[in-house]
Structures are given as structure tokens and as C-alpha cells.
Coordinates of C-alpha atoms in Angstrom, one line a residue:
M23 CA 0.0 0.0 0.0
K24 CA 1.3 3.4 -0.9
F25 CA 0.8 6.3 1.5
F26 CA 1.8 9.9 1.8
S27 CA 1.8 10.6 -2.0
F28 CA 2.9 14.2 -1.5
T29 CA 3.8 16.3 -4.6
W30 CA 7.0 18.3 -4.3
K31 CA 4.9 21.5 -4.0
E32 CA 3.0 20.0 -1.0
K33 CA 6.3 18.9 0.6
A34 CA 7.7 22.4 0.2
V35 CA 4.6 24.1 1.8
Y36 CA 4.6 21.6 4.7
A37 CA 8.3 21.9 5.3
A38 CA 8.2 25.7 5.3
S39 CA 5.1 25.7 7.6
M40 CA 6.8 23.3 10.0
L41 CA 10.0 25.3 10.2
L42 CA 8.0 28.5 10.9
S43 CA 6.0 26.8 13.7
K44 CA 9.2 25.5 15.3
A45 CA 10.6 29.0 15.3
V46 CA 7.5 30.6 16.7
N47 CA 7.0 28.0 19.5
A48 CA 10.7 27.6 20.5
N49 CA 11.2 27.3 24.2
K50 CA 7.5 27.7 25.0
N51 CA 5.2 25.4 27.0
I52 CA 2.1 25.6 24.9
S53 CA 0.0 23.5 27.2
T54 CA 0.1 26.4 29.8
Y55 CA -0.9 29.1 27.3
S56 CA -4.3 30.8 27.4
P57 CA -5.0 32.3 24.0
K58 CA -7.1 35.4 23.6
R59 CA -7.7 35.5 19.9
I60 CA -7.3 32.4 17.7
L61 CA -7.2 32.4 14.0
C62 CA -7.9 29.0 12.3
I63 CA -7.1 28.7 8.6
K64 CA -8.8 25.9 6.7
L65 CA -8.5 26.6 2.9
D66 CA -9.7 23.2 1.9
E67 CA -12.6 21.4 0.3
I68 CA -16.0 20.6 1.8
G69 CA -15.2 17.1 3.1
D70 CA -11.9 18.3 4.7
L71 CA -13.8 21.1 6.5
C72 CA -16.4 18.7 7.8
Y73 CA -13.8 16.5 9.4
S74 CA -12.3 19.5 11.2
L75 CA -15.5 20.8 12.8
H76 CA -14.8 19.2 16.2
V77 CA -11.7 21.4 16.4
F78 CA -13.8 24.5 17.0
D79 CA -15.9 22.8 19.7
L80 CA -12.8 21.6 21.5
L81 CA -11.0 25.0 21.3
K82 CA -14.0 26.8 22.7
Q83 CA -14.5 24.2 25.5
N84 CA -10.8 24.4 26.5
H85 CA -10.6 28.2 26.0
P86 CA -14.1 29.7 26.5
E87 CA -12.8 33.3 26.7
A88 CA -10.9 33.1 23.4
E89 CA -12.3 34.7 20.3
I90 CA -12.1 32.1 17.5
T91 CA -12.0 33.2 13.8
L92 CA -12.2 30.8 10.9
L93 CA -10.8 31.7 7.4
C94 CA -12.1 29.2 4.9
K95 CA -13.3 29.1 1.2
P96 CA -16.5 31.0 0.3
F97 CA -18.6 27.9 -0.4
A98 CA -17.9 26.5 3.1
L99 CA -19.3 29.5 5.0
S100 CA -22.9 28.2 5.1
L101 CA -21.7 25.0 6.9
V102 CA -20.4 26.9 9.9
E103 CA -22.9 29.8 10.1
H104 CA -24.5 28.2 13.3
H105 CA -21.4 26.7 14.8
P106 CA -21.2 27.8 18.5
G107 CA -17.4 27.4 18.6
I108 CA -16.8 29.9 15.8
D109 CA -17.1 33.6 16.6
V110 CA -16.2 35.0 13.2
A111 CA -16.2 33.2 9.9
T112 CA -14.8 34.7 6.7
H113 CA -13.4 33.9 3.3
S114 CA -11.5 37.2 2.9
W115 CA -8.0 37.9 4.2
N116 CA -9.1 41.6 4.4
D117 CA -11.5 40.7 7.2
L118 CA -8.6 39.6 9.4
T119 CA -8.1 42.6 11.7
G120 CA -6.1 43.2 14.9
Y121 CA -3.6 40.8 16.5
Y122 CA -4.1 37.0 16.7
D123 CA -1.9 35.6 19.4
T124 CA -2.6 32.1 18.2
I125 CA -2.7 30.9 14.6
I126 CA -3.7 27.4 13.7
D127 CA -3.0 26.4 10.2
L128 CA -5.3 23.4 9.6
R129 CA -4.7 23.7 5.9
G130 CA -3.0 26.7 4.5
N131 CA -0.7 27.7 1.7
W132 CA 2.2 30.1 1.0
R133 CA 0.0 33.0 1.8
S134 CA -1.0 31.7 5.2
I135 CA 2.7 31.1 6.0
R136 CA 3.6 34.6 5.0
Y137 CA 0.7 36.0 7.0
A138 CA 1.9 34.2 10.2
A139 CA 5.5 35.2 9.6
A140 CA 4.5 38.9 9.2
H141 CA 2.1 39.0 12.2
Q142 CA 4.3 37.0 14.6
P143 CA 1.7 35.1 16.8
K144 CA 2.8 33.8 20.2
V145 CA 1.8 30.3 19.2
R146 CA 1.4 28.6 15.9
L147 CA 0.2 25.1 15.2
D148 CA 0.1 23.6 11.8
R149 CA -0.7 20.6 9.6
G150 CA 2.9 20.2 8.4
M151 CA 4.2 19.2 11.8
V152 CA 1.5 16.5 12.2
R153 CA 1.8 15.2 8.7
F154 CA 5.6 14.7 8.9
A155 CA 5.2 13.1 12.3
N156 CA 2.7 10.6 11.0
M157 CA 4.8 9.9 8.0
R158 CA 7.8 9.0 10.2
A159 CA 5.5 6.8 12.2
G160 CA 4.3 5.1 9.0
K161 CA 0.6 5.8 9.4
H162 CA -1.9 8.3 8.3
P163 CA -5.0 8.4 10.5
H164 CA -8.4 9.5 9.6
E165 CA -8.7 13.2 8.9
V166 CA -10.8 13.6 12.1
F167 CA -7.7 12.5 14.2
T168 CA -5.2 14.4 12.1
N169 CA -7.1 17.6 12.9
L170 CA -7.3 16.7 16.5
Q171 CA -3.5 16.1 16.6
I172 CA -2.9 19.6 15.3
I173 CA -4.6 21.3 18.2
T174 CA -3.7 18.8 20.9
P175 CA -1.0 21.1 22.5
L176 CA -3.7 23.6 23.4
L177 CA -6.1 21.0 24.9
K178 CA -6.4 20.2 28.6
N179 CA -8.7 17.2 27.8
I180 CA -8.1 15.1 24.7
P181 CA -11.2 13.1 23.6
A182 CA -10.7 9.5 22.6
N183 CA -13.5 9.6 20.1
P184 CA -14.0 13.2 18.8
Q185 CA -17.2 13.7 16.8
P186 CA -17.4 16.5 14.2
E187 CA -20.9 18.1 14.1
I188 CA -22.7 20.4 11.7
Y189 CA -25.1 22.7 13.6
V190 CA -28.2 23.3 11.6
G191 CA -30.5 26.2 12.1
Q192 CA -34.2 25.7 12.7
Q193 CA -35.1 27.6 9.5
N194 CA -32.9 25.2 7.5
I195 CA -34.8 22.2 9.0
E196 CA -38.2 23.8 8.3
K197 CA -37.4 24.5 4.7
V198 CA -36.4 20.8 4.2
K199 CA -39.4 19.6 6.1
Q200 CA -41.7 21.7 4.0
Y201 CA -40.3 20.1 0.8
L202 CA -40.8 16.6 2.3
Q203 CA -44.3 17.3 3.4
T204 CA -45.3 18.8 0.1
H205 CA -44.2 15.6 -1.7
Q206 CA -45.5 13.3 1.1
L207 CA -42.1 11.8 1.7
N208 CA -41.4 10.0 5.0
N209 CA -38.9 7.2 4.7
I210 CA -36.2 8.4 2.3
A211 CA -33.2 6.9 0.6
L212 CA -31.1 9.9 -0.3
F213 CA -28.7 9.3 -3.3
H214 CA -25.8 11.4 -4.2
T215 CA -24.5 10.1 -7.6
G216 CA -22.0 12.7 -8.5
A217 CA -18.3 13.3 -7.7
R218 CA -15.6 15.7 -8.8
K219 CA -13.7 13.0 -10.6
E220 CA -15.1 10.4 -13.0
L221 CA -13.1 7.6 -11.4
R222 CA -15.0 8.1 -8.2
K223 CA -18.5 7.7 -9.8
W224 CA -20.3 4.4 -9.3
P225 CA -22.1 3.5 -12.6
A226 CA -25.4 5.2 -13.1
D227 CA -27.3 2.0 -13.8
N228 CA -26.1 0.6 -10.5
F229 CA -27.7 3.4 -8.7
A230 CA -30.9 2.8 -10.6
K231 CA -30.9 -0.9 -9.6
L232 CA -30.2 -0.1 -6.0
A233 CA -33.1 2.3 -6.0
V234 CA -35.4 -0.4 -7.2
Y235 CA -34.1 -2.7 -4.5
L236 CA -34.6 -0.2 -1.7
K237 CA -38.1 0.7 -2.9
E238 CA -39.3 -2.9 -3.3
K239 CA -37.6 -4.5 -0.3
H240 CA -37.5 -1.7 2.2
Q241 CA -40.3 0.6 1.0
L242 CA -38.0 3.7 0.8
D243 CA -38.8 6.6 -1.4
I244 CA -35.8 7.6 -3.6
L245 CA -34.6 11.2 -3.4
F246 CA -31.6 12.4 -5.5
T247 CA -29.4 15.3 -4.5
G248 CA -26.5 17.3 -5.9
D249 CA -25.8 20.7 -7.4
Q250 CA -27.0 22.3 -10.6
S251 CA -24.3 20.4 -12.6
D252 CA -25.9 17.0 -11.5
I253 CA -29.4 17.7 -12.7
K254 CA -29.1 16.1 -16.2
S255 CA -27.2 13.0 -15.0
I256 CA -29.8 12.4 -12.3
E257 CA -32.6 12.8 -14.8
N258 CA -30.9 10.1 -17.0
I259 CA -30.8 7.7 -14.0
Q260 CA -34.5 8.5 -13.2
Q261 CA -35.5 7.4 -16.7
H262 CA -34.4 3.8 -15.8
I263 CA -36.4 3.6 -12.6
P264 CA -39.9 2.3 -13.0
F265 CA -41.5 4.5 -10.4
K266 CA -41.6 8.1 -9.3
T267 CA -38.4 9.5 -7.8
Y268 CA -37.4 13.0 -6.7
N269 CA -34.6 15.2 -7.8
T270 CA -33.4 18.0 -5.4
A271 CA -30.2 18.9 -7.3
G272 CA -29.5 22.6 -7.0
L273 CA -32.5 23.1 -4.6
F274 CA -30.7 23.2 -1.3
N275 CA -27.5 24.9 -0.1
L276 CA -24.9 23.0 2.0
I277 CA -26.4 23.6 5.4
E278 CA -29.9 22.7 4.1
F279 CA -28.4 19.6 2.6
S280 CA -27.1 18.7 6.0
A281 CA -30.7 19.0 7.4
L282 CA -31.9 16.8 4.5
A283 CA -29.4 14.1 5.2
K284 CA -30.2 14.2 8.9
L285 CA -33.9 13.7 8.1
S286 CA -33.3 10.9 5.7
T287 CA -33.6 7.2 6.6
L288 CA -30.5 6.2 4.5
Y289 CA -27.8 8.0 2.5
V290 CA -25.9 6.4 -0.3
G291 CA -23.2 8.2 -2.2
N292 CA -19.8 8.2 -3.8
E293 CA -16.7 9.5 -2.0
S294 CA -17.3 13.2 -2.1
G295 CA -17.9 16.3 0.1
P296 CA -21.7 15.5 0.4
L297 CA -20.8 12.1 1.9
C298 CA -18.8 13.8 4.6
I299 CA -21.6 16.3 5.3
A300 CA -24.1 13.4 5.6
T301 CA -21.9 11.4 8.0
V302 CA -21.2 14.4 10.3
S303 CA -24.9 15.3 10.2
G304 CA -25.7 12.0 11.8
A305 CA -27.1 10.2 8.8
T306 CA -27.1 6.5 8.4
A307 CA -24.8 6.3 5.4
L308 CA -23.0 4.1 2.9
G309 CA -20.0 5.5 1.2
L310 CA -18.8 4.0 -2.2
F311 CA -15.1 4.4 -2.6
G312 CA -12.9 4.0 -5.7
P313 CA -9.4 5.4 -6.0
G314 CA -9.5 7.4 -2.7
E315 CA -6.8 6.8 -0.1
P316 CA -7.9 4.1 2.4
F317 CA -9.0 5.0 6.0
V318 CA -8.4 8.8 5.7
F319 CA -11.8 9.9 4.5
Y320 CA -14.0 6.9 5.2
P321 CA -17.5 7.8 6.7
F322 CA -17.1 8.9 10.3
G323 CA -20.2 8.1 12.4
K324 CA -22.0 5.5 14.4
N325 CA -24.3 4.1 11.7
T326 CA -22.0 4.4 8.7
A327 CA -20.3 1.9 6.4
Y328 CA -18.2 1.9 3.2
I329 CA -17.3 -0.4 0.4
H330 CA -13.8 -0.1 -1.1
H331 CA -11.9 -2.6 -3.2
V332 CA -8.4 -1.4 -2.6
L333 CA -6.1 -2.4 -5.5
E334 CA -2.3 -2.5 -5.7
C335 CA -2.4 0.9 -7.6
N336 CA -4.1 2.7 -4.7
P337 CA -3.8 5.6 -4.0
C338 CA -3.6 7.0 -7.6
N339 CA -3.9 10.4 -9.2
Q340 CA -7.6 9.7 -9.8
I341 CA -7.3 10.8 -13.4
T342 CA -5.6 8.0 -15.3
C343 CA -6.6 4.5 -14.5
V344 CA -4.3 1.5 -15.0
H345 CA -7.4 -0.8 -15.1
P346 CA -9.5 1.2 -17.6
T347 CA -11.8 -1.7 -18.4
N348 CA -12.5 -2.6 -14.8
P349 CA -11.7 0.4 -12.5
C350 CA -11.9 0.0 -8.7
I351 CA -15.2 1.8 -8.3
Q352 CA -16.9 -0.5 -10.8
R353 CA -15.8 -3.5 -8.8
I354 CA -18.5 -2.7 -6.2
S355 CA -21.3 -5.0 -7.1
I356 CA -25.1 -4.4 -6.7
S357 CA -25.3 -7.3 -4.3
E358 CA -22.6 -5.9 -2.1
A359 CA -24.4 -2.5 -1.9
Q360 CA -27.7 -4.2 -1.2
L361 CA -26.3 -6.3 1.6
V362 CA -24.6 -3.3 3.4
C363 CA -27.8 -1.2 3.0
A364 CA -29.8 -4.0 4.5
E365 CA -27.4 -4.2 7.4
L366 CA -27.5 -0.5 8.1
L367 CA -31.3 -0.4 7.9
A368 CA -31.5 -3.3 10.4
K369 CA -29.6 -1.3 12.9
I370 CA -32.1 1.6 12.9
Y371 CA -35.4 -0.3 12.6

């Protein structure tokens, strides 16, 4: 198994970040430090942000008087708008004002390194330190634990089983409930059939066959989800299903999608940001994995499962497949998916 497939650019960023943190933290006992203003930087994708949400709960629990600011990508802001551990959330560097005595670089870049070097925090924690430590140890834990490792020096109590959580507003829940009531939907199988990369997509006809199984054997209504770009592909799948299904692609934003996943009976989807949202929202969920790295982004929750045929070429660049006639995602059979879905449903019925 191949792990830690860093590019040279990633290695350079991690190395520079690690050296800066060592310089900032030299001769300091961080465990005794009480920060006043904490800047957390997470310039990452949806799934990565989801698996860092416990960081803000833990920082607020351990340092309740500290002001916590999150700098993230614009599309991620809706996911944290109700988070009690975050006082300020922004996507703009221009919104960062005043002095942050603590900077936590959960996932940064050259700009975040330059920012910390210029503003000279009293404490700086970063991903590079943890990634290199894990590489030397020969293991790469789940992202939930990697993010926990980054902030561990500031924690008085370190949880054995941290649980990221998306905090959903009542208005978000009511909007989703209104949709479900309008269409008289109660027991729902929520399908996310898209993915950013083609090699992560389970075949469309497999989703259609699984939909038929869940309707006939478990009396679940089938509800598809995604963004605007998924509408046509979902409509193509719906044409192969001999009963009415529903397509919410483009209808809900990310925090509303979290509410939808929470209210669903079962979620099934490819490795993607929505899968991470669903699992940290408390959904009973099945993740379908292809070329993704094992263990790092598997569904994280009590009633979750995954199917992953890990080949000798894993992890890969997820663009060029060395098994083009039988890629790993296509090795997940209908019968496997049916069996795991049945097992998950048996736990909640």
C-alpha cells in the first residue's frame, strides 16, 4: 500500500510551515498558554472542513474566553454559520483585523505562511508538523484525528472519540421539512450520484438498480441530491427507474443539505464532500469508494459503512486508471451494496 503521496509542492509548503511553527514555538510550554484571539485557517474542500468541525468545539471548550476566527473558502461558510465554537467566519483575508496571538493552520498555503511570519503570533500550530510526524510513524490516520492532533498542544482534555458536528438552524430544518411534506415523503433513501472526478463515480445503472431494491424490499422513497451540474445526469438515472423518484439537485444549499441528510432514513453516495456532510450530520450512510486513499476519508459516524476494493495501484492520481476496463469503483457490485444497505437499515429499525 502506498501512503503519503505528496507532490513536491506540497512537501515544500509543509516543510516551510513546519519550520515556521518551530521558530514561533521555540522554548514555549504551549500547554500552559491561554490564547485570547485564535485564527484558524482551513483553505480546503467541503469534506476536509467537515472533518475538522470538532476542532472549534474543543478549542471553545478548553478556552471559552478566546475569540475564534475561521478563514475558509467561500462555499464553506454556510456549513459553519450556526457553529457555537466559531465567533467569526470569513473567506477574505481583508477581514482579518487586529492581532491574533494564536494561529492554527489546519490547511494553509504560502499566503498563510507569509501571514503568520508577518504578524508574529505567540503560538502557531500547523498541519505540516503533524503530517511529517505521521509519515515518520508510517501511518496516516483518519482526517478527524489528524485535525485533533494539530490542536492537541492547546487542549487540557483530549477526547478519545471526537465527533465533528454540523449545527443546523431551525429555519434550515423547516425548509427541508416543507419540501418533504409537500411531496409526502417520509422514509427516504437519499442518493448522491456525483463526484468531482469520474473515477469516483459508481455506474449510473447501479444506482438505478439499487433504487429499485430499496423501494421494493424496504419501502423507501428515492430522493436524489446534488448541485446544478448534477441535474441532467440524475434525470438520466431516473429514466431507468420504473416508479416516481425525486430530484433536489440545486435546490438546497450545503447547510440545508445537512438537514436533509439528517432527516433521511438512509444516505448512499460516492466519495465526495456530500458524503462527509451526511456522516457528520448523523445520517445512516453508505460510502462508495474507488481510487481514494484508504481510511483517511471513510465515513465517520456510528451508523455508517463503506465499500472499497483497494487495489495495488491505490492511491492514484484519480485521473488516469491503470485498469481502464475494470476500475476499482466498478468492482463494487449491486449485491454488495444491497447487503450493506440492509445491514445498516436493520440497525435503525
